[in-house]
């Protein structure tokens, strides 16, 4: 029986379980306070981190934070654990693992090979012992590539989702948003629409429009309409040209149930999407969104802190070898991540955990108008994520998503990251950008109007 | 040429969407005018969230409807935003003004929600616009719930002995519309009602949203259906107009 306690400055701190220790060790955030599981004091938080640091990693193979018997995500985590991949770090404590990851001894090849041997709880615990800079430098050691028509995650590159949402799904309005984004070189990760109305004929109209536009301009990228996965199954059965299948996922069976999904539904959709064989450079066909607080908002958190649950959602995603996974980090609201500081921290944590677990992790760098955050906080987070090697970021026209009523990055921000830091688009997409004259050979977006005029003329 | 802003030829496409397309750029940045316009829209949305509703002025606007002012358990705005659970219940105190009312068919509760501007601009007008369409029903006093969220109407409705509670609440402000009001109807209000047991009319505002009269007509239609059938929620929703403008991201569609 593991005892979760430590002496600290003459005081003894006791935590009832692994679950409680993880929660108390989490850097302060409003969602854990709302759930009533945050550390009782700042001192108790550090004490919990000290307890975590001394725990053997093998603790996570014997104690589940949510019972195996009652939660299929726990069963997935335990049943798919790869003992051989885990072997190199088997004897380490959480703190020892953290130190090793940050040391020169841990090479990208070694860190990447560990992924199937790491459980989400191990990675979440490690993140709790890291500062923001540690989350950046360790994530850089875990590059992940995935491919469909473009190859994402290559070194020195940063992908982008073009998100051209419209409040009434007007096809002209969405096409206008897509053209705008393309002229900024955005869209190599995916052109992805959140539909305003969620019926199947509407989704098919959007899917067909996206496919027609992609073919007319011969753009090497993939598209996605982010409709519910059961709709996607039906749409595939009707033969519409689906590239990627999307679903929001969470870290508990009950929260996934709240989303109307289960592993068996995800399995079914994954098989159907694979059978379409539409990828050219790769066959990663799934797109998942996650976000801290989603389980709590569904009252399905089982007393587990939201950062650990987020990592468990990553474990769900990795079963399906996705092309794209992103956390919607500031979208869920200030009751989960209160301000810019908490959003920035969570964005870096989610990216680190996703990468360590082997996911092509992206981030929707975003906030709502009732959070204590603004575009300056997003500037900080996107720049840090670019340094951390994030797979892709989401961008909308002028940072203003007029359908979902929140602010994400702008198309301009993707240009900033590429032109300022020399980061490049996915190679297949980049070749297209150069061919239509939007960028030069170094990947720098040019200021000439001519290619934009040509694209707009092509839409008429 | 240094400092020159690259102009985009977007005039025709701009008419197809309210999205911020064709903004042009100064290097990789927004041109200063577009940046200031964005800042202005964000500032307006922030003000709408942070500003306090002037409930005394609201009570005047509502006259001759009698009003009762109550506080939620959230002591201030910062706590309110952090702790939605506190905004869903009455604050400490006995609130005797809520007792001793004759049983009613319907009671209005006005809660600030996430936009003071929405409540100040539209709530009294919607209540007054309902006077005609609700004729014949017994309507109780209007309760003004400071730092309140939708579910505070459950407790208030139960105390008033109302068969149905209609909560008018400021919706989460966007950059384009910062003063959008929502109306939530709950039959047999009591503690523990789930969101799936409510009906919602959203987007009541003057920038392409529903007018006060349109909202009043829908509230009255839903109220009469709810009272006749003895329920609100999913079972009523089938017949109600389309309400939810949000997409299927699935995450965080919180009120």
XYZ file of C-alpha atoms in Angstrom:
715
model
C 0.000 0.000 0.000
C 1.537 3.274 -1.120
C 1.449 6.070 1.439
C 1.075 9.509 -0.062
C 2.738 11.717 2.503
C 5.725 13.909 3.089
C 7.244 16.073 5.803
C 7.787 19.643 4.774
C 9.082 22.428 7.016
C 8.199 20.536 10.181
C 4.662 19.758 8.985
C 3.451 16.380 7.697
C 1.210 16.384 4.627
C -0.949 13.353 3.833
C -2.923 12.685 0.677
C -5.504 9.915 0.526
C -4.691 8.387 -2.845
C -2.797 8.759 -6.092
C -5.808 10.626 -7.468
C -5.805 13.128 -4.581
C -2.038 13.592 -4.779
C -2.216 14.346 -8.505
C -4.988 16.875 -7.945
C -3.194 18.627 -5.090
C 0.067 18.738 -7.062
C -1.493 20.565 -10.028
C -0.525 24.209 -10.520
C -3.473 26.378 -9.500
C -6.429 26.557 -11.866
C -10.048 27.497 -11.419
C -11.485 24.177 -12.639
C -9.838 22.154 -9.893
C -10.994 24.738 -7.346
C -14.515 24.482 -8.724
C -14.343 20.691 -8.403
C -13.160 21.077 -4.806
C -10.004 19.026 -5.387
C -7.302 21.713 -5.590
C -4.551 21.843 -2.964
C -5.710 23.314 0.351
C -2.787 25.748 0.339
C 0.237 26.679 -1.710
C 2.393 24.704 0.716
C 0.198 21.648 0.337
C 0.572 21.927 -3.436
C 4.358 21.794 -3.238
C 4.136 18.969 -0.695
C 1.997 16.984 -3.124
C 4.544 17.650 -5.851
C 7.251 16.336 -3.513
C 5.194 13.178 -2.912
C 4.738 12.728 -6.662
C 8.440 13.234 -7.315
C 9.315 10.252 -5.118
C 6.703 7.886 -6.538
C 8.027 5.063 -8.727
C 6.588 5.245 -12.246
C 5.418 1.658 -11.695
C 2.893 3.017 -9.159
C 0.798 4.039 -12.158
C 0.704 0.439 -13.372
C -0.832 -0.768 -10.116
C -3.132 2.066 -9.037
C -5.798 3.520 -11.314
C -7.269 6.998 -10.748
C -10.646 5.741 -11.981
C -11.477 2.048 -11.412
C -10.666 -0.378 -14.222
C -13.990 -2.132 -13.719
C -16.146 0.937 -14.280
C -14.312 2.983 -16.918
C -13.375 1.877 -20.422
C -10.743 4.601 -20.743
C -8.904 3.111 -17.744
C -9.196 -0.323 -19.354
C -7.806 1.060 -22.607
C -4.849 2.600 -20.740
C -3.972 -0.573 -18.820
C -4.680 -3.067 -21.588
C -2.687 -1.200 -24.244
C 0.356 -0.474 -22.060
C 3.542 -1.627 -23.809
C 5.881 -3.071 -21.195
C 8.829 -3.402 -23.556
C 8.668 0.266 -24.540
C 8.434 1.150 -20.830
C 11.522 -0.894 -19.886
C 14.145 1.887 -20.211
C 12.405 4.021 -17.553
C 10.821 1.254 -15.458
C 13.086 1.846 -12.468
C 12.615 5.624 -12.386
C 10.560 7.751 -10.025
C 8.385 10.529 -11.459
C 10.987 13.076 -10.371
C 13.812 10.994 -11.811
C 11.920 10.680 -15.078
C 11.426 14.455 -15.179
C 15.139 15.057 -14.630
C 16.109 12.472 -17.233
C 13.740 13.953 -19.841
C 15.341 17.354 -19.390
C 18.889 16.019 -19.511
C 21.064 15.637 -22.592
C 20.929 11.878 -22.024
C 17.340 11.831 -23.283
C 17.509 12.054 -27.067
C 14.510 12.549 -29.341
C 14.876 8.971 -30.581
C 14.715 7.612 -27.039
C 11.846 9.858 -25.922
C 9.790 9.076 -29.005
C 10.283 5.330 -28.573
C 8.923 5.501 -25.024
C 5.426 6.665 -26.009
C 3.586 3.310 -25.998
C 5.133 2.540 -22.600
C 3.918 5.740 -20.974
C 0.471 6.078 -19.455
C -1.338 9.417 -19.480
C -1.187 9.605 -15.689
C 2.615 9.198 -15.720
C 2.964 11.997 -18.228
C 0.468 14.230 -16.403
C 2.347 13.698 -13.131
C 5.628 14.593 -14.819
C 4.117 17.793 -16.201
C 3.121 18.825 -12.670
C 6.817 18.809 -11.735
C 7.789 21.020 -14.654
C 7.906 24.736 -15.165
C 6.665 26.233 -18.408
C 10.161 26.248 -19.915
C 10.574 22.563 -19.051
C 7.319 21.737 -20.837
C 8.718 23.479 -23.914
C 12.155 21.890 -23.980
C 10.871 18.377 -23.229
C 8.105 18.576 -25.861
C 10.720 19.517 -28.460
C 12.278 16.110 -27.844
C 9.134 14.268 -28.868
C 8.516 15.077 -32.544
C 5.578 13.228 -34.060
C 4.804 13.049 -37.763
C 1.500 12.139 -39.383
C 0.301 12.392 -42.953
C -2.748 12.386 -45.204
C -2.198 14.631 -48.252
C 0.327 16.731 -46.353
C 3.004 15.583 -43.932
C 2.764 17.278 -40.550
C 5.213 17.492 -37.663
C 8.489 17.664 -39.606
C 11.261 19.656 -37.918
C 11.315 23.387 -38.612
C 7.696 23.407 -39.754
C 4.417 24.532 -38.233
C 1.021 23.537 -39.590
C -2.214 25.499 -39.498
C -5.910 24.735 -39.514
C -7.920 27.172 -41.583
C -11.223 27.642 -39.710
C -13.668 29.574 -41.919
C -16.827 29.278 -39.775
C -20.021 31.137 -40.629
C -23.077 31.664 -38.366
C -25.496 30.235 -40.934
C -23.121 27.952 -42.878
C -23.451 30.184 -45.942
C -21.354 28.495 -48.648
C -20.252 31.771 -50.242
C -19.316 33.204 -46.851
C -17.303 30.114 -45.957
C -15.552 30.117 -49.339
C -14.634 33.775 -48.784
C -13.059 32.843 -45.450
C -11.130 29.983 -47.055
C -9.737 32.202 -49.817
C -8.708 34.761 -47.230
C -6.842 32.104 -45.246
C -5.143 30.582 -48.280
C -3.632 33.936 -49.194
C -1.889 33.917 -45.806
C -0.566 30.410 -46.448
C -2.935 28.869 -43.883
C -4.584 25.457 -44.245
C -1.816 22.862 -44.509
C -3.054 20.898 -41.478
C -6.701 21.007 -42.518
C -9.437 23.271 -43.764
C -11.948 22.545 -41.021
C -15.450 23.961 -40.552
C -17.512 23.846 -37.366
C -21.028 23.665 -38.803
C -23.634 25.995 -37.288
C -26.427 23.520 -37.869
C -25.777 19.883 -37.296
C -27.931 18.058 -39.782
C -26.563 15.601 -42.305
C -27.584 17.258 -45.614
C -26.005 20.506 -44.400
C -22.767 18.708 -43.558
C -22.713 16.972 -46.937
C -23.157 20.312 -48.736
C -20.177 21.690 -46.822
C -18.045 18.579 -47.449
C -18.765 18.670 -51.178
C -17.996 22.379 -51.372
C -14.653 21.843 -49.597
C -13.713 18.952 -51.861
C -14.657 20.867 -55.016
C -12.631 23.887 -53.921
C -9.599 21.761 -53.032
C -9.665 20.067 -56.427
C -10.309 23.242 -58.431
C -7.232 24.912 -56.948
C -5.295 21.616 -56.749
C -4.407 22.287 -53.118
C -2.560 19.453 -51.408
C -4.416 19.479 -48.094
C -7.303 17.750 -46.351
C -10.697 19.005 -45.289
C -13.031 18.273 -42.418
C -16.537 19.242 -41.332
C -16.557 18.903 -37.560
C -19.886 17.184 -37.247
C -20.676 14.478 -34.697
C -18.962 11.191 -35.446
C -22.236 9.309 -35.794
C -23.164 11.797 -38.538
C -19.805 11.142 -40.181
C -20.503 7.404 -40.191
C -23.815 8.049 -41.923
C -22.244 10.525 -44.362
C -19.514 8.021 -45.315
C -22.197 5.417 -45.916
C -23.842 7.864 -48.341
C -20.568 8.185 -50.251
C -19.763 11.853 -49.598
C -16.063 12.750 -49.966
C -14.913 12.747 -46.314
C -11.184 13.185 -45.745
C -10.946 13.304 -41.952
C -13.404 12.073 -39.331
C -13.725 14.390 -36.332
C -14.791 13.921 -32.732
C -14.406 15.670 -29.369
C -13.117 13.190 -26.803
C -12.618 13.291 -23.050
C -10.716 11.307 -20.446
C -13.505 9.329 -18.826
C -16.102 6.929 -20.141
C -18.874 9.033 -18.585
C -17.664 12.256 -20.196
C -17.396 10.529 -23.569
C -20.903 9.274 -23.021
C -21.906 12.916 -22.575
C -20.395 13.573 -26.017
C -22.409 10.657 -27.366
C -19.369 8.490 -28.117
C -17.666 5.326 -26.877
C -14.618 3.397 -27.968
C -16.800 1.091 -30.032
C -18.358 4.015 -31.935
C -14.880 5.468 -32.500
C -13.645 2.063 -33.695
C -16.478 1.840 -36.195
C -15.833 5.313 -37.611
C -12.076 4.717 -37.767
C -12.514 1.532 -39.784
C -14.923 3.254 -42.152
C -12.601 6.229 -42.689
C -9.573 3.996 -43.293
C -11.490 2.004 -45.874
C -11.997 5.159 -47.984
C -8.247 5.266 -48.724
C -8.320 8.958 -49.654
C -4.914 9.904 -48.220
C -2.019 10.201 -50.661
C 1.090 10.640 -48.490
C -0.330 8.861 -45.452
C -3.374 7.214 -43.910
C -3.860 9.116 -40.655
C -7.578 9.788 -40.979
C -8.826 10.995 -37.591
C -9.092 14.456 -36.035
C -9.790 14.864 -32.299
C -10.375 17.825 -30.040
C -9.797 17.760 -26.299
C -9.709 20.377 -23.552
C -9.158 20.689 -19.828
C -12.476 20.973 -18.016
C -14.606 19.008 -20.449
C -15.144 16.136 -17.986
C -15.974 18.472 -15.116
C -18.441 20.398 -17.268
C -20.161 17.068 -17.963
C -20.069 16.238 -14.224
C -18.019 13.156 -15.132
C -14.608 13.848 -13.572
C -14.574 11.275 -10.743
C -12.566 13.642 -8.535
C -9.612 13.559 -10.934
C -7.915 16.856 -11.770
C -8.560 18.298 -15.204
C -4.972 18.145 -16.420
C -4.739 14.407 -15.711
C -8.096 13.875 -17.413
C -6.867 15.776 -20.446
C -3.916 13.392 -20.749
C -6.367 10.486 -20.488
C -8.290 11.985 -23.418
C -5.001 11.851 -25.338
C -4.867 8.134 -24.601
C -8.264 7.764 -26.256
C -7.052 9.722 -29.286
C -3.827 7.774 -29.765
C -5.682 4.508 -30.228
C -6.709 5.848 -33.656
C -3.350 7.117 -34.977
C -4.856 10.549 -35.733
C -3.610 13.118 -38.223
C -4.605 15.931 -35.866
C -5.337 16.410 -32.193
C -5.804 19.787 -30.583
C -6.745 21.069 -27.185
C -9.265 23.938 -27.291
C -7.401 25.367 -24.360
C -9.150 28.653 -23.569
C -12.532 27.853 -25.091
C -14.243 26.170 -22.183
C -14.349 29.255 -19.988
C -12.870 30.967 -16.920
C -14.467 28.534 -14.491
C -11.899 26.000 -15.785
C -8.951 28.216 -16.786
C -9.414 31.621 -15.252
C -6.901 33.890 -16.919
C -4.089 34.210 -19.416
C -1.616 32.698 -16.980
C -3.690 29.554 -16.491
C -4.495 29.256 -20.203
C -0.832 29.588 -21.196
C 0.221 26.977 -18.646
C -2.509 24.555 -19.720
C -1.673 24.987 -23.406
C 1.931 24.036 -22.750
C 0.909 21.098 -20.521
C -1.529 19.706 -23.064
C 1.016 20.000 -25.864
C 3.718 18.313 -23.770
C 1.462 15.458 -22.671
C 0.138 14.876 -26.174
C 3.611 14.768 -27.678
C 5.027 12.452 -24.980
C 2.117 10.103 -25.622
C 2.908 10.095 -29.351
C 0.223 12.438 -30.701
C 0.568 15.027 -33.494
C -0.508 17.668 -31.011
C -1.882 21.037 -31.980
C -3.531 23.803 -29.994
C -6.445 26.145 -30.485
C -4.803 29.160 -28.857
C -7.958 30.907 -27.752
C -10.074 32.606 -25.070
C -13.594 33.772 -24.404
C -14.694 37.268 -23.524
C -15.468 36.402 -19.902
C -11.939 35.082 -19.267
C -9.223 37.366 -17.897
C -7.252 37.128 -21.104
C -6.672 39.002 -24.301
C -4.774 38.782 -27.557
C -1.491 39.577 -25.778
C -1.788 36.310 -23.856
C -2.419 34.491 -27.116
C 0.698 36.122 -28.601
C 2.734 34.678 -25.720
C 1.209 31.211 -25.943
C 1.530 30.862 -29.722
C 5.152 31.983 -29.634
C 5.968 29.519 -26.849
C 4.165 26.708 -28.660
C 6.008 27.457 -31.879
C 9.216 27.086 -29.906
C 7.938 23.884 -28.336
C 7.460 22.403 -31.812
C 3.649 22.390 -31.890
C 2.281 20.385 -34.823
C -0.347 22.918 -35.833
C -2.326 25.926 -34.639
C -5.850 27.035 -35.488
C -6.485 30.366 -37.202
C -9.632 32.287 -38.153
C -10.154 35.567 -40.046
C -9.010 38.431 -37.843
C -8.996 36.216 -34.696
C -12.798 36.502 -34.496
C -14.812 33.302 -34.834
C -18.187 34.764 -35.720
C -20.014 31.464 -35.261
C -18.595 30.119 -31.982
C -18.180 33.614 -30.426
C -14.637 33.326 -29.159
C -11.220 34.550 -30.232
C -8.566 32.273 -31.684
C -5.420 33.164 -33.610
C -5.672 35.134 -36.844
C -4.301 34.150 -40.244
C -1.841 36.992 -39.658
C -0.489 35.153 -36.613
C 0.526 32.140 -38.701
C 2.388 34.512 -41.038
C 4.072 36.058 -37.983
C 5.341 32.671 -36.781
C 6.603 31.706 -40.232
C 8.046 35.002 -41.398
C 9.587 35.951 -38.052
C 11.011 32.605 -36.963
C 11.571 30.953 -40.331
C 9.094 28.151 -39.622
C 7.604 26.594 -42.723
C 4.374 25.031 -43.912
C 4.021 21.297 -44.608
C 6.221 20.490 -47.630
C 3.445 19.437 -50.034
C 1.377 22.535 -49.218
C 4.441 24.752 -49.277
C 5.212 23.632 -52.824
C 1.702 24.723 -53.814
C 2.110 28.107 -52.091
C 5.306 28.660 -54.027
C 3.756 27.546 -57.299
C 0.898 30.068 -56.987
C 3.390 32.771 -56.047
C 2.368 33.417 -52.425
C 5.762 32.569 -50.885
C 9.392 32.681 -51.919
C 11.774 29.718 -51.883
C 12.574 30.266 -48.215
C 8.877 30.009 -47.264
C 8.480 33.738 -46.613
C 5.004 35.069 -47.447
C 5.347 37.773 -50.071
C 3.539 41.107 -50.109
C 2.542 41.012 -53.776
C -1.206 41.301 -54.555
C -1.017 39.338 -57.791
C -1.419 35.784 -56.435
C -4.319 36.910 -54.229
C -6.067 38.475 -57.200
C -5.519 35.280 -59.194
C -7.020 33.129 -56.408
C -10.055 35.380 -56.080
C -10.526 35.406 -59.861
C -10.415 31.601 -59.802
C -13.344 31.539 -57.382
C -15.633 33.568 -59.616
C 8.634 50.521 -49.132
C 8.900 50.280 -45.354
C 5.721 50.606 -43.322
C 3.429 50.243 -46.287
C 0.223 48.343 -45.713
C -0.549 45.656 -48.288
C -4.132 46.160 -49.533
C -6.266 43.157 -50.382
C -8.773 43.176 -53.237
C -11.669 41.722 -51.244
C -14.586 44.073 -51.822
C -16.899 41.529 -53.461
C -16.221 38.648 -51.097
C -16.525 40.841 -48.015
C -20.242 41.141 -48.720
C -20.604 37.354 -48.372
C -19.596 37.113 -44.715
C -19.459 39.161 -41.517
C -16.065 37.521 -40.844
C -13.034 39.795 -40.686
C -11.637 38.944 -44.111
C -9.532 41.104 -46.390
C -8.050 43.104 -43.552
C -4.742 43.644 -45.321
C -1.501 43.460 -43.430
C 1.463 45.475 -42.279
C 4.189 42.882 -42.620
C 2.664 39.972 -40.721
C 0.633 42.252 -38.445
C -2.852 43.688 -38.629
C -2.869 47.225 -40.018
C -3.363 49.721 -37.197
C -6.984 50.577 -38.054
C -8.057 46.926 -38.139
C -6.191 46.293 -34.905
C -7.925 49.183 -33.161
C -11.301 48.059 -34.456
C -10.680 44.606 -32.978
C -9.544 46.109 -29.667
C -12.685 48.216 -29.571
C -14.929 45.190 -30.113
C -13.109 43.229 -27.420
C -13.248 46.144 -24.987
C -16.993 46.445 -25.535
C -17.453 42.722 -24.847
C -15.269 42.921 -21.729
C -17.214 45.902 -20.421
C -20.443 44.027 -20.969
C -19.144 41.130 -18.853
C -17.641 43.230 -16.060
C -20.219 45.990 -15.759
C -22.800 45.752 -12.967
C -26.470 45.840 -13.898
C -28.225 48.909 -12.470
C -31.078 46.981 -10.896
C -32.777 50.115 -9.509
C -33.040 51.536 -13.013
C -34.226 48.151 -14.242
C -36.980 48.086 -11.579
C -38.095 51.543 -12.788
C -38.152 50.304 -16.370
C -40.332 47.384 -15.306
C -43.005 49.452 -13.508
C -45.835 48.794 -12.894
C -44.620 45.177 -12.570
C -43.708 44.633 -8.899
C -40.069 43.577 -8.437
C -38.057 41.791 -5.729
C -34.256 42.124 -5.607
C -32.205 39.125 -4.417
C -28.528 38.206 -4.425
C -26.969 34.968 -5.532
C -24.356 33.256 -3.363
C -21.590 34.840 -5.486
C -20.355 37.858 -3.505
C -18.658 39.667 -6.390
C -18.084 39.501 -10.122
C -14.690 37.797 -9.949
C -16.105 35.016 -7.764
C -19.169 34.810 -9.963
C -17.070 34.104 -13.064
C -14.957 31.515 -11.252
C -17.755 29.727 -9.420
C -20.818 29.161 -11.603
C -22.284 26.994 -8.838
C -22.595 30.057 -6.558
C -24.459 32.020 -9.206
C -27.011 29.217 -9.412
C -28.311 29.583 -5.853
C -29.591 32.268 -3.503
C -27.117 33.933 -1.202
C -27.183 33.822 2.600
C -30.380 35.165 4.155
C -34.033 34.193 4.404
C -35.314 36.281 1.488
C -38.775 36.733 3.102
C -39.880 38.855 0.136
C -40.084 35.634 -1.866
C -42.705 34.111 0.475
C -46.445 34.577 0.800
C -47.260 35.201 -2.853
C -50.419 33.723 -4.334
C -49.711 30.747 -6.613
C -48.976 31.881 -10.172
C -48.712 30.325 -13.608
C -45.488 32.058 -14.453
C -42.797 34.222 -12.873
C -39.983 36.138 -14.514
C -36.467 36.143 -13.077
C -33.910 38.558 -14.527
C -30.282 37.591 -13.883
C -27.197 39.422 -15.128
C -25.554 36.300 -16.565
C -22.537 37.256 -18.671
C -23.731 40.548 -20.169
C -24.969 43.485 -18.103
C -25.599 45.363 -21.349
C -28.025 42.717 -22.566
C -30.035 42.838 -19.325
C -30.051 46.620 -19.119
C -31.017 47.080 -22.763
C -33.502 44.291 -23.398
C -34.842 42.587 -20.259
C -37.542 45.079 -19.215
C -38.660 45.516 -22.806
C -39.075 41.753 -23.229
C -41.110 41.454 -20.005
C -43.376 44.303 -21.103
C -43.666 42.846 -24.606
C -44.943 39.656 -22.973
C -47.876 41.458 -21.274
C -50.155 41.044 -24.268
C -49.190 37.523 -25.374
C -49.440 36.214 -21.780
C -52.903 37.716 -21.168
C -55.085 35.405 -19.084
C -52.175 33.795 -17.222
C -51.423 34.589 -13.579
C -48.014 36.269 -13.637
C -46.082 36.652 -10.360
C -43.660 39.402 -9.346
C -40.452 39.905 -11.346
C -37.411 38.792 -9.343
C -34.127 40.549 -10.061
C -31.223 38.206 -9.236
C -27.891 39.983 -8.840
C -24.867 37.834 -9.931
C -27.315 35.160 -11.040
C -27.146 32.349 -13.584
C -29.997 30.478 -15.218
C -30.463 27.829 -12.532
C -31.092 30.383 -9.769
C -34.573 30.555 -11.253
C -35.251 27.027 -9.986
C -34.946 28.035 -6.341
C -36.759 31.336 -6.856
C -39.602 29.825 -8.849
C -40.147 27.163 -6.203
C -40.255 29.760 -3.395
C -42.748 31.898 -5.303
C -44.991 28.929 -5.997
C -44.837 29.548 -9.747
C -45.707 26.662 -12.094
C -43.240 27.938 -14.669
C -40.221 30.208 -14.383
C -38.844 32.319 -17.244
C -35.261 33.428 -16.639
C -33.964 36.304 -18.757
C -30.185 36.326 -18.711
C -27.297 38.087 -20.458
C -25.570 35.715 -22.893
C -21.822 35.298 -23.348
C -20.806 38.328 -25.418
C -19.087 37.990 -28.760
C -17.101 40.616 -30.606
C -19.936 41.448 -32.969
C -22.823 41.370 -30.485
C -22.141 42.113 -26.808
C -25.749 42.642 -25.649
C -27.533 39.415 -26.522
C -30.267 38.280 -24.108
C -31.434 34.703 -23.610
C -34.708 33.393 -22.142
C -34.892 30.020 -20.376
C -38.210 28.399 -19.474
C -38.407 25.740 -16.765
C -41.653 24.004 -15.781
C -42.132 23.062 -12.106
C -38.943 24.822 -11.050
C -37.059 23.258 -8.149
C -33.480 22.632 -7.092
C -31.654 20.082 -9.241
C -33.428 20.691 -12.557
C -31.141 19.752 -15.438
C -30.438 21.921 -18.467
C -32.137 19.324 -20.650
C -35.364 20.164 -18.774
C -35.373 23.743 -20.039
C -36.276 25.484 -23.261
C -34.184 28.346 -24.508
C -34.737 31.339 -26.772
C -31.409 32.922 -27.558
C -30.044 35.831 -29.587
C -32.474 38.526 -28.439
C -30.725 41.696 -29.621
C -30.952 44.454 -32.205
C -28.087 43.457 -34.555
C -29.860 40.887 -36.654
C -31.155 38.938 -33.654
C -34.728 38.432 -32.440
C -36.741 41.530 -31.605
C -38.435 41.970 -28.217
C -41.799 41.230 -29.812
C -40.557 38.093 -31.598
C -39.002 36.852 -28.364
C -42.194 37.623 -26.418
C -44.272 35.683 -28.922
C -41.997 32.657 -28.603
C -41.897 32.870 -24.810
C -45.696 32.995 -24.712
C -46.021 30.090 -27.151
C -43.623 27.931 -25.161
C -45.189 29.005 -21.844
C -48.698 28.020 -22.910
C -47.428 24.704 -24.317
C -45.464 24.033 -21.132
C -48.420 24.805 -18.861
C -50.794 22.714 -20.978
C -48.474 19.718 -21.298
C -46.857 19.991 -17.880
C -43.243 19.978 -19.028
C -40.363 21.863 -20.578
C -37.183 20.549 -22.172
C -36.391 18.168 -24.982
C -39.976 16.980 -25.406
C -41.111 20.537 -26.125
C -38.078 21.409 -28.194
C -39.228 19.417 -31.193
C -41.942 21.947 -31.893
C -40.027 25.053 -30.896
C -38.080 27.206 -33.335
C -34.373 26.393 -33.875
C -32.536 27.881 -30.925
C -28.938 26.927 -30.578
C -26.514 28.695 -32.881
C -23.487 26.731 -31.705
C -21.722 24.081 -33.719
C -20.869 20.553 -32.778
C -17.465 21.018 -31.211
C -19.056 19.293 -28.241
C -16.785 20.933 -25.711
C -17.743 23.715 -23.385
C -21.142 24.721 -24.613
C -21.838 26.122 -21.167
C -24.478 28.680 -20.336
